[in-house]
Amino acid sequence: MKCALVFLCLCLALSAAAPANDATIVSQSSDVQPDGYKLELETSDGTKRTEEGILKNPGTDNEALAVKGAFSYVGDDGVTYSVSYVADENGFQPEGAHIPRA
């Protein structure tokens, strides 16, 4: 569960570090449970985010948070960029048309 709190704090910190604009929240929902969470967010500037986290192996030495989600935003160039990702014991694994592949 400590891992979940660290990840959630990191997400909040990154959100707070984003540049200020005049976007407003169009819709927002979240469901936080002891073994996971779900969230959805959409803003007036076209940004969208969905995410789901599940606690794997709760109460053991192998306890880990597995997260999958997606977000999209309109860049300064007017192009909508979309990223889907998985974050688990194998690290953060983003995918998107604009992200180079190894």
PDB file of N, CA, C and O in Angstrom, residues 1 31-38 53-55 65:
ATOM      1  N   MET A   1       0.814  -1.187   0.000  1.00  0.00           N
ATOM      2  CA  MET A   1       0.000   0.000   0.000  1.00  0.00           C
ATOM      3  C   MET A   1       0.861   1.255   0.000  1.00  0.00           C
ATOM      4  O   MET A   1       0.463   2.265  -0.514  1.00  0.00           O
ATOM      5  N   ASP A  31     -12.964   6.407  -7.834  1.00  0.00           N
ATOM      6  CA  ASP A  31     -13.441   5.380  -6.916  1.00  0.00           C
ATOM      7  C   ASP A  31     -12.200   4.752  -6.296  1.00  0.00           C
ATOM      8  O   ASP A  31     -11.451   4.052  -6.970  1.00  0.00           O
ATOM      9  N   VAL A  32     -11.959   5.034  -5.029  1.00  0.00           N
ATOM     10  CA  VAL A  32     -10.781   4.530  -4.333  1.00  0.00           C
ATOM     11  C   VAL A  32     -11.217   3.467  -3.335  1.00  0.00           C
ATOM     12  O   VAL A  32     -12.081   3.710  -2.499  1.00  0.00           O
ATOM     13  N   GLN A  33     -10.630   2.296  -3.465  1.00  0.00           N
ATOM     14  CA  GLN A  33     -10.926   1.164  -2.600  1.00  0.00           C
ATOM     15  C   GLN A  33      -9.618   0.703  -1.953  1.00  0.00           C
ATOM     16  O   GLN A  33      -8.536   1.069  -2.415  1.00  0.00           O
ATOM     17  N   PRO A  34      -9.685  -0.124  -0.912  1.00  0.00           N
ATOM     18  CA  PRO A  34      -8.450  -0.612  -0.277  1.00  0.00           C
ATOM     19  C   PRO A  34      -7.534  -1.395  -1.229  1.00  0.00           C
ATOM     20  O   PRO A  34      -6.331  -1.398  -1.069  1.00  0.00           O
ATOM     21  N   ASP A  35      -8.116  -2.041  -2.242  1.00  0.00           N
ATOM     22  CA  ASP A  35      -7.308  -2.863  -3.141  1.00  0.00           C
ATOM     23  C   ASP A  35      -7.139  -2.265  -4.535  1.00  0.00           C
ATOM     24  O   ASP A  35      -6.687  -2.936  -5.454  1.00  0.00           O
ATOM     25  N   GLY A  36      -7.484  -0.985  -4.708  1.00  0.00           N
ATOM     26  CA  GLY A  36      -7.295  -0.367  -6.005  1.00  0.00           C
ATOM     27  C   GLY A  36      -8.088   0.914  -6.157  1.00  0.00           C
ATOM     28  O   GLY A  36      -8.733   1.389  -5.225  1.00  0.00           O
ATOM     29  N   TYR A  37      -8.015   1.475  -7.350  1.00  0.00           N
ATOM     30  CA  TYR A  37      -8.734   2.716  -7.635  1.00  0.00           C
ATOM     31  C   TYR A  37      -9.010   2.842  -9.127  1.00  0.00           C
ATOM     32  O   TYR A  37      -8.390   2.174  -9.952  1.00  0.00           O
ATOM     33  N   LYS A  38      -9.948   3.714  -9.454  1.00  0.00           N
ATOM     34  CA  LYS A  38     -10.254   4.089 -10.833  1.00  0.00           C
ATOM     35  C   LYS A  38     -10.461   5.594 -10.842  1.00  0.00           C
ATOM     36  O   LYS A  38     -11.023   6.157  -9.903  1.00  0.00           O
ATOM     37  N   GLY A  53      -5.859   1.333 -11.006  1.00  0.00           N
ATOM     38  CA  GLY A  53      -4.782   0.694 -10.268  1.00  0.00           C
ATOM     39  C   GLY A  53      -5.321  -0.451  -9.434  1.00  0.00           C
ATOM     40  O   GLY A  53      -6.388  -0.335  -8.826  1.00  0.00           O
ATOM     41  N   ILE A  54      -4.604  -1.567  -9.441  1.00  0.00           N
ATOM     42  CA  ILE A  54      -5.012  -2.754  -8.685  1.00  0.00           C
ATOM     43  C   ILE A  54      -3.843  -3.190  -7.806  1.00  0.00           C
ATOM     44  O   ILE A  54      -2.712  -3.294  -8.283  1.00  0.00           O
ATOM     45  N   LEU A  55      -4.122  -3.435  -6.553  1.00  0.00           N
ATOM     46  CA  LEU A  55      -3.106  -3.909  -5.624  1.00  0.00           C
ATOM     47  C   LEU A  55      -2.932  -5.406  -5.811  1.00  0.00           C
ATOM     48  O   LEU A  55      -3.868  -6.180  -5.644  1.00  0.00           O
ATOM     49  N   LEU A  65       1.553  -2.338  -6.823  1.00  0.00           N
ATOM     50  CA  LEU A  65       0.443  -1.678  -7.487  1.00  0.00           C
ATOM     51  C   LEU A  65       0.635  -1.806  -8.991  1.00  0.00           C
ATOM     52  O   LEU A  65       1.697  -1.454  -9.520  1.00  0.00           O
TER      53      LEU A  65
END
